[in-house]
Coordinates of C-alpha atoms in Angstrom, one line a residue:
M9 CA 66.8 122.8 75.6
S10 CA 65.0 123.8 72.3
E11 CA 63.4 121.2 70.0
S12 CA 65.8 122.1 67.2
T13 CA 68.8 121.6 69.5
A14 CA 67.4 118.3 70.7
A15 CA 66.8 117.2 67.1
Q16 CA 70.4 118.1 66.1
S17 CA 72.1 116.4 69.0
P18 CA 72.1 112.8 67.6
V19 CA 73.4 114.1 64.3
S20 CA 76.1 116.1 66.1
L21 CA 77.1 113.0 68.0
V22 CA 77.4 110.9 64.9
L23 CA 79.5 113.6 63.2
H24 CA 81.7 113.9 66.3
A25 CA 82.2 110.2 66.3
D26 CA 83.1 110.2 62.6
D27 CA 85.6 113.0 63.2
K28 CA 87.3 111.0 65.9
A29 CA 87.4 107.9 63.6
S30 CA 89.4 109.9 61.1
W31 CA 92.0 111.0 63.7
P32 CA 95.5 109.5 63.1
L33 CA 96.7 106.6 65.3
V34 CA 99.7 107.3 67.5
K35 CA 101.5 105.8 70.5
K36 CA 100.5 107.1 73.9
P37 CA 103.0 109.9 75.0
H38 CA 105.1 109.5 78.1
P39 CA 103.2 111.1 81.1
P40 CA 105.0 113.8 83.1
F41 CA 107.6 112.5 85.5
Y42 CA 106.0 114.1 88.6
F43 CA 102.8 112.1 88.4
G44 CA 104.3 109.4 90.7
G45 CA 105.1 111.9 93.4
F46 CA 101.7 113.5 93.2
A47 CA 100.0 110.1 93.4
A48 CA 102.1 109.0 96.4
C49 CA 101.4 112.3 98.2
A50 CA 97.6 111.9 97.6
A51 CA 97.7 108.4 99.0
N52 CA 99.9 109.4 101.9
F53 CA 97.2 111.7 103.5
F54 CA 95.1 108.6 104.0
T55 CA 97.8 106.3 105.2
H56 CA 100.1 108.5 107.4
P57 CA 98.6 107.5 110.7
L58 CA 99.4 103.8 109.9
D59 CA 103.0 104.7 109.1
L60 CA 103.3 106.6 112.4
L61 CA 102.1 103.5 114.3
K62 CA 104.6 101.3 112.4
V63 CA 107.5 103.6 113.4
R64 CA 106.4 103.6 117.1
L65 CA 106.2 99.8 117.1
Q66 CA 109.6 99.5 115.4
T67 CA 111.4 101.8 117.9
M68 CA 110.1 100.2 121.1
K69 CA 112.7 98.5 123.2
G70 CA 113.1 97.3 126.7
A71 CA 110.1 97.0 128.9
T72 CA 107.8 98.3 126.2
A73 CA 109.1 96.0 123.5
N74 CA 106.2 93.6 123.7
H75 CA 103.4 96.2 123.6
G76 CA 101.1 95.6 120.7
L77 CA 99.4 97.8 118.2
A78 CA 96.3 98.5 120.4
H79 CA 98.6 99.8 123.2
V80 CA 100.4 102.2 120.8
V81 CA 97.1 103.5 119.4
K82 CA 95.8 104.2 122.9
S83 CA 99.2 105.8 123.8
V84 CA 99.1 108.2 120.9
Y85 CA 95.5 109.2 121.4
R86 CA 95.8 109.8 125.1
G87 CA 99.0 111.8 124.8
Q88 CA 98.3 113.9 121.7
G89 CA 94.7 113.3 120.6
L90 CA 93.7 112.7 117.0
L91 CA 96.2 115.1 115.6
G92 CA 98.9 113.0 117.1
F93 CA 98.4 110.5 114.4
Y94 CA 99.5 113.1 111.8
D95 CA 102.8 113.9 113.5
G96 CA 105.4 114.4 110.8
I97 CA 103.0 114.9 107.9
S98 CA 105.1 117.8 106.5
A99 CA 108.1 115.5 106.4
A100 CA 105.9 112.7 104.8
V101 CA 104.9 115.0 102.0
L102 CA 108.5 116.1 101.5
R103 CA 109.6 112.5 101.4
Q104 CA 107.0 111.5 98.8
M105 CA 108.0 114.5 96.6
T106 CA 111.6 113.5 96.7
Y107 CA 111.7 109.7 97.2
S108 CA 108.6 108.7 95.3
M109 CA 108.9 111.3 92.5
A110 CA 112.5 110.2 91.9
R111 CA 111.9 106.5 91.8
F112 CA 108.7 106.7 89.7
A113 CA 110.4 109.0 87.2
T114 CA 113.5 106.9 87.0
Y115 CA 111.6 103.7 86.7
E116 CA 109.3 104.9 83.9
T117 CA 112.3 106.4 82.0
L118 CA 114.3 103.2 82.2
K119 CA 111.3 101.1 81.2
K120 CA 111.0 103.3 78.1
Q121 CA 114.7 103.1 77.3
L122 CA 115.0 99.3 77.9
S123 CA 111.8 98.2 76.0
N124 CA 112.0 96.3 72.8
D125 CA 110.9 97.8 69.5
D126 CA 107.5 96.3 69.8
G127 CA 107.0 97.8 73.3
S128 CA 107.6 94.5 75.3
L129 CA 109.9 94.5 78.3
P130 CA 111.5 91.3 79.6
F131 CA 111.2 90.7 83.4
Y132 CA 114.9 90.9 84.0
R133 CA 115.1 94.4 82.5
M134 CA 112.0 95.5 84.4
A135 CA 113.6 94.3 87.6
F136 CA 116.8 96.1 86.8
A137 CA 114.9 99.3 86.2
G138 CA 113.1 98.9 89.5
V139 CA 116.3 98.3 91.5
V140 CA 118.1 101.3 89.9
A141 CA 115.0 103.5 90.4
G142 CA 114.9 102.5 94.1
A143 CA 118.5 103.4 94.6
V144 CA 117.9 106.9 93.1
G145 CA 114.8 107.4 95.1
G146 CA 116.4 106.2 98.3
I147 CA 119.3 108.7 98.0
C148 CA 117.0 111.6 97.1
G149 CA 114.6 110.7 99.9
T150 CA 117.0 110.0 102.8
P151 CA 117.1 113.5 104.4
A152 CA 113.3 113.8 104.5
D153 CA 113.1 110.2 105.7
I154 CA 115.3 110.9 108.7
V155 CA 113.1 113.9 109.7
L156 CA 110.0 111.9 109.2
V157 CA 111.1 109.1 111.5
R158 CA 112.2 111.5 114.2
L159 CA 109.0 113.6 114.0
Q160 CA 106.8 110.5 114.2
N161 CA 108.7 109.0 117.1
D162 CA 109.2 112.2 119.1
G163 CA 105.9 111.9 120.9
S164 CA 106.8 108.5 122.4
L165 CA 110.0 109.9 124.0
P166 CA 110.4 111.5 127.5
V167 CA 109.9 115.2 127.3
E168 CA 113.6 115.9 128.0
Q169 CA 114.7 113.7 125.1
R170 CA 112.4 115.1 122.4
R171 CA 113.9 117.0 119.5
N172 CA 110.8 119.1 118.9
Y173 CA 111.3 119.9 115.3
K174 CA 108.7 122.4 114.2
N175 CA 108.3 121.0 110.7
A176 CA 110.2 119.1 108.0
F177 CA 112.4 122.1 107.0
D178 CA 113.2 123.0 110.6
G179 CA 114.3 119.4 111.0
L180 CA 116.5 119.5 108.0
F181 CA 118.1 122.8 109.2
R182 CA 118.7 121.5 112.7
I183 CA 120.2 118.2 111.6
T184 CA 122.6 120.1 109.3
R185 CA 123.5 122.5 112.1
E186 CA 123.8 119.9 114.9
D187 CA 125.2 116.9 113.0
G188 CA 126.7 118.5 109.9
P189 CA 125.6 117.8 106.3
R190 CA 126.5 114.1 106.7
G191 CA 123.8 113.8 109.3
L192 CA 121.2 114.2 106.6
F193 CA 122.3 110.9 105.2
K194 CA 122.5 108.9 108.4
G195 CA 121.1 105.5 107.7
A196 CA 121.4 106.0 103.9
V197 CA 122.7 102.4 103.3
P198 CA 119.7 100.6 104.9
N199 CA 117.4 103.2 103.5
V200 CA 118.7 102.8 99.9
S201 CA 118.8 99.0 100.3
R202 CA 115.2 99.1 101.4
A203 CA 114.2 101.5 98.6
M204 CA 115.9 99.2 96.0
L205 CA 113.9 96.2 97.3
M206 CA 110.7 98.3 97.8
T207 CA 110.8 99.6 94.2
G208 CA 111.8 96.3 92.7
A209 CA 109.1 94.5 94.7
Q210 CA 106.3 97.1 94.5
L211 CA 106.6 98.7 91.0
V212 CA 107.9 95.5 89.2
S213 CA 105.4 93.2 90.9
Y214 CA 102.5 95.7 90.1
D215 CA 103.4 95.6 86.4
G216 CA 103.9 91.9 86.6
F217 CA 100.6 91.2 88.3
K218 CA 98.8 93.6 86.0
Q219 CA 100.1 91.7 82.9
L220 CA 99.3 88.4 84.5
L221 CA 95.7 89.4 85.4
L222 CA 95.1 91.0 82.0
S223 CA 96.1 87.7 80.4
S224 CA 93.3 86.0 82.3
P225 CA 89.6 86.1 81.1
Y226 CA 88.5 87.8 84.3
F227 CA 90.1 91.2 84.0
E228 CA 90.3 94.1 81.6
E229 CA 91.8 97.6 81.9
G230 CA 90.0 99.4 84.7
M231 CA 89.7 99.9 88.5
P232 CA 89.2 96.2 89.5
L233 CA 92.5 95.4 87.7
H234 CA 94.4 98.3 89.3
F235 CA 93.0 97.4 92.7
S236 CA 93.9 93.7 92.5
A237 CA 97.4 94.2 91.1
S238 CA 98.3 96.8 93.6
F239 CA 97.0 94.8 96.5
L240 CA 99.2 91.8 95.6
A241 CA 102.1 94.2 95.0
G242 CA 101.7 95.7 98.5
F243 CA 101.8 92.2 100.1
V244 CA 105.0 91.3 98.2
A245 CA 106.7 94.6 99.0
T246 CA 105.9 94.6 102.7
T247 CA 107.2 91.0 103.2
I248 CA 110.4 91.6 101.3
T249 CA 111.3 95.0 102.8
S250 CA 110.3 94.5 106.5
P251 CA 113.7 93.6 107.9
F252 CA 115.4 96.6 106.1
D253 CA 112.6 98.9 107.2
V254 CA 113.2 97.9 110.9
V255 CA 116.9 98.5 110.6
K256 CA 116.4 101.8 108.7
T257 CA 114.1 103.1 111.4
R258 CA 116.4 102.1 114.3
V259 CA 119.5 103.6 112.6
M260 CA 117.7 106.9 111.7
N261 CA 116.2 107.3 115.2
A262 CA 119.5 106.5 117.0
G263 CA 121.5 109.3 118.6
P264 CA 125.2 110.0 118.3
A265 CA 126.1 106.9 120.4
S266 CA 124.4 104.5 118.0
P267 CA 125.1 100.8 118.5
Y268 CA 124.5 100.1 114.8
K269 CA 127.7 100.3 112.6
N270 CA 126.3 99.0 109.3
L271 CA 123.3 97.2 107.8
F272 CA 124.5 93.7 108.3
Q273 CA 125.8 94.3 111.9
A274 CA 122.5 96.0 112.8
M275 CA 120.4 93.1 111.5
V276 CA 122.6 90.6 113.4
L277 CA 122.5 92.7 116.6
I278 CA 118.7 93.1 116.5
A279 CA 118.1 89.4 115.8
R280 CA 120.6 88.3 118.5
E281 CA 119.2 90.6 121.3
E282 CA 115.5 90.5 120.4
G283 CA 115.1 87.4 118.3
P284 CA 114.8 87.0 114.5
L285 CA 111.1 87.9 114.6
A286 CA 112.2 91.4 115.8
L287 CA 113.1 92.1 112.1
Y288 CA 109.5 91.8 111.3
K289 CA 108.2 94.1 114.1
G290 CA 105.5 96.3 112.8
W291 CA 104.7 93.9 109.8
T292 CA 101.0 94.1 110.5
P293 CA 100.7 97.9 110.6
A294 CA 103.3 98.0 107.8
F295 CA 101.1 95.8 105.6
V296 CA 97.9 97.6 106.7
R297 CA 99.6 100.8 105.6
M298 CA 101.4 99.4 102.6
A299 CA 98.3 97.8 101.1
P300 CA 96.2 101.0 101.0
Q301 CA 99.2 103.1 100.2
T302 CA 100.1 100.9 97.2
I303 CA 96.5 100.6 96.1
L304 CA 95.8 104.3 96.4
T305 CA 99.1 105.3 94.8
F306 CA 98.6 103.2 91.7
I307 CA 94.9 104.1 91.4
F308 CA 95.7 107.8 91.6
L309 CA 98.6 107.3 89.2
E310 CA 96.4 105.5 86.7
Q311 CA 93.8 108.2 86.9
F312 CA 96.3 110.9 86.4
R313 CA 97.7 109.1 83.4
N314 CA 94.2 108.5 81.9
L315 CA 93.3 112.2 82.3
Y316 CA 96.6 113.3 80.7
W317 CA 96.1 110.9 77.7
D318 CA 92.5 111.9 77.2
R319 CA 93.4 115.6 77.2
H320 CA 96.3 115.0 74.9
A321 CA 94.1 113.1 72.5
L322 CA 91.4 115.8 72.4
K323 CA 93.9 118.6 72.1
N324 CA 95.9 117.1 69.3
K325 CA 93.0 115.2 67.7
V326 CA 94.7 111.8 67.7
R327 CA 93.7 108.3 68.7
Y328 CA 95.9 105.7 70.5
E329 CA 97.1 102.4 69.1

């Protein structure tokens, strides 16, 4: 760097700062709807093995029903190696790009529509937005969810019972051919019910915890706030949705002769035959997965939003209120 350039740098910085100070104040624009899906996909690459272990635990019955997490980890590694922990990753990505994208987009849109003129949003409206967004996401994501559950559980079945889907799209095609279009929405009721609870618990509690922590003297906008709020949201979401998650997994993995007729009957049957705690099978791997999944999803989402807002501000020469 030349001496003249070095001498001009402080002046340039001051002028640049003065220019920014003169930019008009505006409200932050609404980020693109697909950020939620992209954030969930990015997080999913880190947490997919934990989701696979959760599914294997939830589908164990009979003599293997009491096998713990360590046994399942050993079984997957011995049978398929390290890549076995990423069985169904194509379906997982497809699920996030349908389920997560739809629920985040719907939730953010409803929040914007239901907010007061001053930008505040009462909790009951926030909860309503979360439940509706969960229903939309659950419907959109059910086909990919069915393929995901089957791909993840295939390795634990005897060779002659395996479906051997090549990837997510092969699974969708074969389900449509073998079970008809309705087969793509098998287990839609427990899945949508779980998605409504999940979105209501996860997204709403994240916003709620974020506001609560910001009102304390210990937090300000930034990574520690996002981490803490998302960790608490993951705990709440895992506990509330666990019974629905078990039922959803059982129904989607069942063959044509499924013993489960509806959501309530499935819950009663599982609790009666295996005990009430069976509805919380896989809670530990579910939380171990949900906590980092929730944390990473919201951290990625917040970073995507900040980058978008920063670029928008520089491009349009505006400041935010």
